[in-house]
């Protein structure tokens, strides 16, 4: 399998059906994270994006004021509907809001061959809170996410706050990332990508990939830019896009790291708070 970026992101061939990807996530009314970031990333990666909406948040650059979770059976029905008719090349989860939604998602994924034992890769971004600290997951839902969803994940992509919630480990330096990756891998996913964005004292941003035997460092410069809203979603969505193009997990993650570095470099101010990474930087660079 090639690691050539063009193999994962070619423009769609007119009239031909592009690869398909499904995001199971919440709506960010400010357009920086959630399904909005996922769809922009899928578009820029030449993938047909589909959505199973879990919740509607009232959100802007300053934080999340409120949210309404959708009925679990409606979330499951969206997944089953698109899987049965259109087909899902790869799927990702983001904000899942409640234990009941997590259980419904797991059932619908199993019925649709999505997840570890099915044919379709599943990326789990274990979203627990917004970058401003607003909760996006009920307290009693963490156990369902950890004990039921992680074991069916092809890849799980925790940030350091999520590592602490899932394992109790407090990572404060790059040297502690391996221990964290091992502890998350114990929870059952095939691959673990620990995101190092929160190690703000580190002059580099070195994420760590682990498959249970190999540690693979994904180096990158730390950019001094405050606008990183939606960074985790954009990374996971670009990885999902590459998986939808049948990339191997290691190649998909390498592609995702290149994608997020450009998205952070092109991040822009928006509103009075924190702006988003540029999920669609590739589109803005296309000549017309
Ligand atoms: N300032 C930065 N410069 C470069 N890359 C960054 C920066 N902040 C985050 N990233 C990258 O963005 C991705 C998301 O990281 P992180 O902020 O840890 O997760 P989350 O957005 O889920 O909190 C990771 O690949 C990380 O390395
Ligand atoms: C609907 C939704 N999903 C995910 C996030 C996490 O993104 P961030 O950590 O950048 O706030 C969010 N804020 N809103």
Short mmCIF file of C-alpha atoms and ligand atoms in Angstrom, two decimals:
data_model
loop_
_atom_site.label_atom_id
_atom_site.label_comp_id
_atom_site.label_asym_id
_atom_site.label_seq_id
_atom_site.Cartn_x
_atom_site.Cartn_y
_atom_site.Cartn_z
CA UNK A 1 0.00 0.00 0.00
CA UNK A 2 1.41 3.36 -0.97
CA UNK A 3 1.96 6.28 1.38
CA UNK A 4 1.63 8.72 -1.50
CA UNK A 5 -0.90 11.37 -0.42
CA UNK A 6 -2.41 11.61 -3.92
CA UNK A 7 -3.54 8.00 -3.63
CA UNK A 8 -5.95 9.02 -0.85
CA UNK A 9 -7.16 12.42 -1.95
CA UNK A 10 -7.61 12.49 -5.71
CA UNK A 11 -10.46 14.62 -7.01
CA UNK A 12 -13.66 12.67 -7.68
CA UNK A 13 -14.02 11.33 -11.21
CA UNK A 14 -17.08 13.06 -12.76
CA UNK A 15 -20.04 10.69 -12.70
CA UNK A 16 -18.21 7.95 -10.78
CA UNK A 17 -19.26 7.09 -7.24
CA UNK A 18 -16.57 8.29 -4.81
CA UNK A 19 -15.55 6.36 -1.67
CA UNK A 20 -18.09 6.83 1.15
CA UNK A 21 -17.56 7.71 4.82
CA UNK A 22 -20.03 8.04 7.71
CA UNK A 23 -19.69 10.33 10.71
CA UNK A 24 -21.72 9.49 13.82
CA UNK A 25 -21.44 12.75 15.76
CA UNK A 26 -23.02 15.96 17.04
CA UNK A 27 -23.72 19.21 15.23
CA UNK A 28 -21.62 22.29 16.10
CA UNK A 29 -23.75 25.32 15.22
CA UNK A 30 -20.53 27.37 14.91
CA UNK A 31 -19.30 25.07 12.14
CA UNK A 32 -15.83 24.45 13.61
CA UNK A 33 -16.12 20.92 15.02
CA UNK A 34 -18.54 17.96 15.00
CA UNK A 35 -20.27 16.84 11.84
CA UNK A 36 -19.55 20.17 10.16
CA UNK A 37 -15.77 19.67 10.47
CA UNK A 38 -16.14 16.04 9.42
CA UNK A 39 -18.14 16.84 6.28
CA UNK A 40 -15.74 19.59 5.22
CA UNK A 41 -12.82 17.19 5.66
CA UNK A 42 -14.57 14.38 3.76
CA UNK A 43 -15.32 16.82 0.93
CA UNK A 44 -11.73 18.07 0.77
CA UNK A 45 -10.50 14.45 0.75
CA UNK A 46 -12.75 13.57 -2.22
CA UNK A 47 -15.04 11.31 -0.18
CA UNK A 48 -18.86 11.24 -0.16
CA UNK A 49 -19.74 12.12 3.47
CA UNK A 50 -22.81 10.81 5.30
CA UNK A 51 -24.06 11.63 8.79
CA UNK A 52 -25.79 9.94 11.70
CA UNK A 53 -26.57 12.94 13.91
CA UNK A 54 -26.43 12.23 17.66
CA UNK A 55 -27.06 15.66 19.17
CA UNK A 56 -27.60 19.31 18.33
CA UNK A 57 -25.30 21.68 20.25
CA UNK A 58 -25.78 25.41 20.73
CA UNK A 59 -22.17 26.41 20.21
CA UNK A 60 -19.98 29.26 19.05
CA UNK A 61 -16.31 30.24 19.30
CA UNK A 62 -16.69 30.79 23.05
CA UNK A 63 -18.14 27.42 24.01
CA UNK A 64 -21.21 25.17 24.20
CA UNK A 65 -24.28 26.83 25.79
CA UNK A 66 -26.66 23.86 25.51
CA UNK A 67 -27.33 20.62 23.66
CA UNK A 68 -30.18 18.25 22.90
CA UNK A 69 -29.40 14.56 22.36
CA UNK A 70 -31.52 12.77 19.75
CA UNK A 71 -33.45 9.59 20.58
CA UNK A 72 -31.04 6.59 20.46
CA UNK A 73 -33.31 4.66 18.07
CA UNK A 74 -33.20 7.58 15.60
CA UNK A 75 -29.38 7.58 15.71
CA UNK A 76 -29.32 3.82 15.07
CA UNK A 77 -31.87 4.16 12.25
CA UNK A 78 -29.68 6.72 10.44
CA UNK A 79 -26.73 4.30 10.52
CA UNK A 80 -28.77 1.32 9.35
CA UNK A 81 -30.46 3.38 6.61
CA UNK A 82 -27.29 4.56 4.88
CA UNK A 83 -25.42 1.29 5.44
CA UNK A 84 -28.20 -0.82 3.90
CA UNK A 85 -28.68 1.37 0.82
CA UNK A 86 -25.53 3.39 0.09
CA UNK A 87 -22.80 1.41 1.85
CA UNK A 88 -20.17 2.72 4.26
CA UNK A 89 -16.49 2.62 3.27
CA UNK A 90 -15.33 3.72 6.73
CA UNK A 91 -17.01 5.27 9.78
CA UNK A 92 -16.05 7.51 12.68
CA UNK A 93 -17.69 8.48 15.95
CA UNK A 94 -17.44 11.86 17.68
CA UNK A 95 -19.83 13.30 20.29
CA UNK A 96 -22.11 10.47 21.43
CA UNK A 97 -23.80 12.31 24.35
CA UNK A 98 -25.28 9.39 26.35
CA UNK A 99 -24.84 5.73 27.29
CA UNK A 100 -28.10 4.88 25.52
CA UNK A 101 -26.83 6.41 22.26
CA UNK A 102 -23.52 4.53 22.59
CA UNK A 103 -25.38 1.23 23.01
CA UNK A 104 -27.65 1.99 20.04
CA UNK A 105 -24.61 2.90 17.89
CA UNK A 106 -22.85 -0.36 18.82
CA UNK A 107 -25.94 -2.42 17.86
CA UNK A 108 -26.43 -0.56 14.57
CA UNK A 109 -22.74 -0.88 13.70
CA UNK A 110 -22.81 -4.62 14.41
CA UNK A 111 -25.91 -5.01 12.20
CA UNK A 112 -24.12 -3.04 9.44
CA UNK A 113 -20.73 -4.84 9.61
CA UNK A 114 -19.08 -1.65 10.92
CA UNK A 115 -16.31 -2.12 13.48
CA UNK A 116 -13.58 -4.51 14.36
CA UNK A 117 -15.14 -7.81 13.37
CA UNK A 118 -17.05 -6.37 10.39
CA UNK A 119 -15.56 -5.35 7.07
CA UNK A 120 -15.84 -1.59 7.62
CA UNK A 121 -13.15 0.25 9.65
CA UNK A 122 -14.41 2.27 12.63
CA UNK A 123 -12.46 5.25 14.05
CA UNK A 124 -13.53 6.24 17.58
CA UNK A 125 -12.71 9.79 18.66
CA UNK A 126 -13.67 9.46 22.36
CA UNK A 127 -15.09 12.97 22.72
CA UNK A 128 -15.98 13.76 26.35
CA UNK A 129 -15.86 17.56 26.45
CA UNK A 130 -15.35 20.58 24.20
CA UNK A 131 -12.01 22.37 24.21
CA UNK A 132 -13.62 24.94 26.52
CA UNK A 133 -14.41 22.20 29.06
CA UNK A 134 -18.15 21.91 28.36
CA UNK A 135 -19.35 18.33 28.82
CA UNK A 136 -20.47 16.55 25.64
CA UNK A 137 -20.87 13.10 27.25
CA UNK A 138 -22.99 12.15 30.26
CA UNK A 139 -20.89 11.05 33.25
CA UNK A 140 -22.50 7.60 33.31
CA UNK A 141 -21.68 7.11 29.61
CA UNK A 142 -17.91 6.86 30.05
CA UNK A 143 -18.10 3.20 31.10
CA UNK A 144 -20.11 2.28 27.97
CA UNK A 145 -17.63 4.13 25.75
CA UNK A 146 -14.62 2.46 27.43
CA UNK A 147 -15.97 -1.06 27.95
CA UNK A 148 -18.27 -1.52 24.94
CA UNK A 149 -17.28 0.87 22.14
CA UNK A 150 -13.47 0.80 22.38
CA UNK A 151 -13.29 -3.01 21.90
CA UNK A 152 -14.94 -2.70 18.45
CA UNK A 153 -12.76 0.23 17.30
CA UNK A 154 -10.25 -0.21 14.50
CA UNK A 155 -8.55 2.95 15.80
CA UNK A 156 -9.17 5.13 18.86
CA UNK A 157 -7.79 8.70 18.96
CA UNK A 158 -7.78 10.10 22.53
CA UNK A 159 -6.31 13.46 23.52
CA UNK A 160 -4.57 13.64 26.90
CA UNK A 161 -7.73 14.62 28.81
CA UNK A 162 -9.47 11.58 27.33
CA UNK A 163 -6.48 9.35 28.22
CA UNK A 164 -6.91 10.47 31.84
CA UNK A 165 -10.66 9.74 31.78
CA UNK A 166 -10.21 6.32 30.17
CA UNK A 167 -7.17 5.06 32.10
CA UNK A 168 -6.55 7.36 35.09
CA UNK A 169 -3.07 8.14 33.69
CA UNK A 170 -1.92 11.75 33.83
CA UNK A 171 0.47 12.35 30.92
CA UNK A 172 2.63 15.45 31.34
CA UNK A 173 5.58 14.72 29.02
CA UNK A 174 6.41 12.99 25.74
CA UNK A 175 8.21 10.16 27.55
CA UNK A 176 4.91 9.10 29.19
CA UNK A 177 3.00 8.64 25.92
CA UNK A 178 4.05 4.98 25.46
CA UNK A 179 2.62 3.96 28.83
CA UNK A 180 -0.61 5.76 27.94
CA UNK A 181 -0.80 4.03 24.54
CA UNK A 182 -0.34 0.62 26.17
CA UNK A 183 -3.04 1.35 28.77
CA UNK A 184 -5.56 2.47 26.11
CA UNK A 185 -4.68 -0.52 23.91
CA UNK A 186 -5.52 -2.81 26.87
CA UNK A 187 -9.12 -1.55 26.51
CA UNK A 188 -9.49 -3.45 23.23
CA UNK A 189 -9.04 -1.31 20.09
CA UNK A 190 -6.79 -2.61 17.29
CA UNK A 191 -4.84 0.67 17.00
CA UNK A 192 -4.36 3.60 19.38
CA UNK A 193 -3.32 7.12 18.36
CA UNK A 194 -2.46 9.30 21.35
CA UNK A 195 -2.70 12.98 20.36
CA UNK A 196 -0.06 15.20 21.93
CA UNK A 197 -1.63 18.59 21.21
CA UNK A 198 -2.10 19.30 24.93
CA UNK A 199 1.62 18.93 25.79
CA UNK A 200 1.97 22.67 25.30
CA UNK A 201 5.47 22.88 26.85
CA UNK A 202 6.84 20.50 24.16
CA UNK A 203 8.28 22.46 21.19
CA UNK A 204 7.08 19.65 18.89
CA UNK A 205 3.71 17.93 18.51
CA UNK A 206 4.61 14.23 18.35
CA UNK A 207 1.52 11.99 18.28
CA UNK A 208 2.07 8.30 19.05
CA UNK A 209 0.53 5.33 17.19
CA UNK A 210 0.50 1.84 18.77
CA UNK A 211 -0.89 -1.48 17.52
CA UNK A 212 -0.05 -3.61 20.55
CA UNK A 213 3.52 -4.28 19.46
CA UNK A 214 4.86 -1.37 17.39
CA UNK A 215 5.19 2.25 18.56
CA UNK A 216 5.20 4.70 15.65
CA UNK A 217 5.96 8.36 16.34
CA UNK A 218 4.27 10.95 14.13
CA UNK A 219 6.40 14.06 14.46
CA UNK A 220 5.39 17.59 13.58
CA UNK A 221 6.18 21.14 14.60
CA UNK A 222 4.10 22.78 17.35
CA UNK A 223 2.54 25.83 15.77
CA UNK A 224 1.99 28.82 18.01
CA UNK A 225 -1.58 29.40 16.98
CA UNK A 226 -4.58 29.64 19.33
CA UNK A 227 -7.20 28.53 16.78
CA UNK A 228 -7.33 24.74 17.19
CA UNK A 229 -11.09 24.19 17.54
CA UNK A 230 -12.12 21.06 15.65
CA UNK A 231 -8.55 19.76 15.40
CA UNK A 232 -9.36 16.30 16.77
CA UNK A 233 -12.40 15.92 14.49
CA UNK A 234 -10.45 17.02 11.41
CA UNK A 235 -7.63 14.60 12.18
CA UNK A 236 -10.02 11.65 12.74
CA UNK A 237 -12.10 12.54 9.66
CA UNK A 238 -9.04 12.72 7.39
CA UNK A 239 -7.89 9.32 8.71
CA UNK A 240 -11.41 7.97 8.08
CA UNK A 241 -11.30 9.34 4.51
CA UNK A 242 -8.08 7.46 3.82
CA UNK A 243 -9.54 4.28 5.34
CA UNK A 244 -12.58 4.72 3.06
CA UNK A 245 -10.06 4.62 0.20
CA UNK A 246 -8.87 1.30 1.62
CA UNK A 247 -5.58 2.60 3.00
CA UNK A 248 -3.95 0.47 5.70
CA UNK A 249 -4.37 2.01 9.19
CA UNK A 250 -0.72 3.06 9.43
CA UNK A 251 -0.86 4.84 6.06
CA UNK A 252 -4.22 6.42 6.91
CA UNK A 253 -2.80 7.83 10.16
CA UNK A 254 0.32 9.17 8.43
CA UNK A 255 -1.95 10.86 5.89
CA UNK A 256 -4.12 12.26 8.72
CA UNK A 257 -1.08 13.74 10.46
CA UNK A 258 -0.02 15.50 7.25
CA UNK A 259 -3.60 16.70 6.79
CA UNK A 260 -3.99 18.14 10.32
CA UNK A 261 -0.60 19.89 10.19
CA UNK A 262 -1.77 21.90 7.18
CA UNK A 263 -5.20 22.45 8.74
CA UNK A 264 -3.56 23.89 11.91
CA UNK A 265 -1.16 26.00 9.83
CA UNK A 266 -4.14 27.52 7.97
CA UNK A 267 -6.38 27.92 11.09
CA UNK A 268 -8.25 31.20 11.19
CA UNK A 269 -9.80 33.58 13.75
CA UNK A 270 -13.59 33.45 14.01
CA UNK A 271 -15.88 35.16 16.50
CA UNK A 272 -14.62 36.46 19.85
CA UNK A 273 -13.18 33.14 21.09
CA UNK A 274 -11.22 30.27 19.57
CA UNK A 275 -11.28 29.85 15.79
CA UNK A 276 -11.22 26.54 13.91
CA UNK A 277 -8.48 24.68 12.11
CA UNK A 278 -9.02 24.84 8.35
CA UNK A 279 -10.69 21.48 7.69
CA UNK A 280 -10.97 22.42 4.01
CA UNK A 281 -7.49 23.82 3.29
CA UNK A 282 -7.17 21.53 0.27
CA UNK A 283 -10.29 22.97 -1.32
CA UNK A 284 -9.11 26.54 -0.86
CA UNK A 285 -5.92 25.62 -2.72
CA UNK A 286 -7.72 24.16 -5.74
CA UNK A 287 -7.62 26.45 -8.79
CA UNK A 288 -10.98 27.11 -10.53
N1 LIG B 1 -0.36 23.87 18.12
C1 LIG B 1 -0.34 22.78 17.34
N2 LIG B 1 0.56 22.68 16.34
C2 LIG B 1 0.59 21.59 15.55
N3 LIG B 1 -0.25 20.54 15.67
C3 LIG B 1 -1.17 20.60 16.66
C4 LIG B 1 -1.28 21.71 17.54
N4 LIG B 1 -2.29 21.48 18.41
C5 LIG B 1 -2.80 20.28 18.09
N5 LIG B 1 -2.13 19.73 17.04
C6 LIG B 1 -2.38 18.44 16.39
O1 LIG B 1 -3.79 18.39 16.17
C7 LIG B 1 -4.28 17.08 16.43
C8 LIG B 1 -5.32 17.17 17.55
O2 LIG B 1 -4.62 17.20 18.77
P1 LIG B 1 -5.17 17.53 20.22
O3 LIG B 1 -5.27 19.02 20.38
O4 LIG B 1 -4.27 16.83 21.17
O5 LIG B 1 -6.60 16.84 20.24
P2 LIG B 1 -8.07 17.43 20.47
O6 LIG B 1 -8.33 18.41 19.37
O7 LIG B 1 -8.94 16.22 20.39
O8 LIG B 1 -8.05 18.05 21.84
C9 LIG B 1 -3.06 16.23 16.78
O9 LIG B 1 -2.57 15.62 15.59
C10 LIG B 1 -2.06 17.26 17.29
O10 LIG B 1 -0.72 16.85 17.16
C1 LIG B 2 -20.47 18.75 18.32
C2 LIG B 2 -19.07 18.76 18.81
N1 LIG B 2 -18.29 17.67 18.62
C3 LIG B 2 -17.01 17.68 19.06
C4 LIG B 2 -16.47 18.78 19.68
C5 LIG B 2 -15.03 18.76 20.17
O1 LIG B 2 -14.22 19.70 19.50
P1 LIG B 2 -13.26 20.70 20.32
O2 LIG B 2 -12.42 19.83 21.25
O3 LIG B 2 -12.43 21.38 19.29
O4 LIG B 2 -14.15 21.64 21.08
C6 LIG B 2 -17.30 19.91 19.86
N2 LIG B 2 -16.86 21.04 20.46
N3 LIG B 2 -18.60 19.87 19.42
#
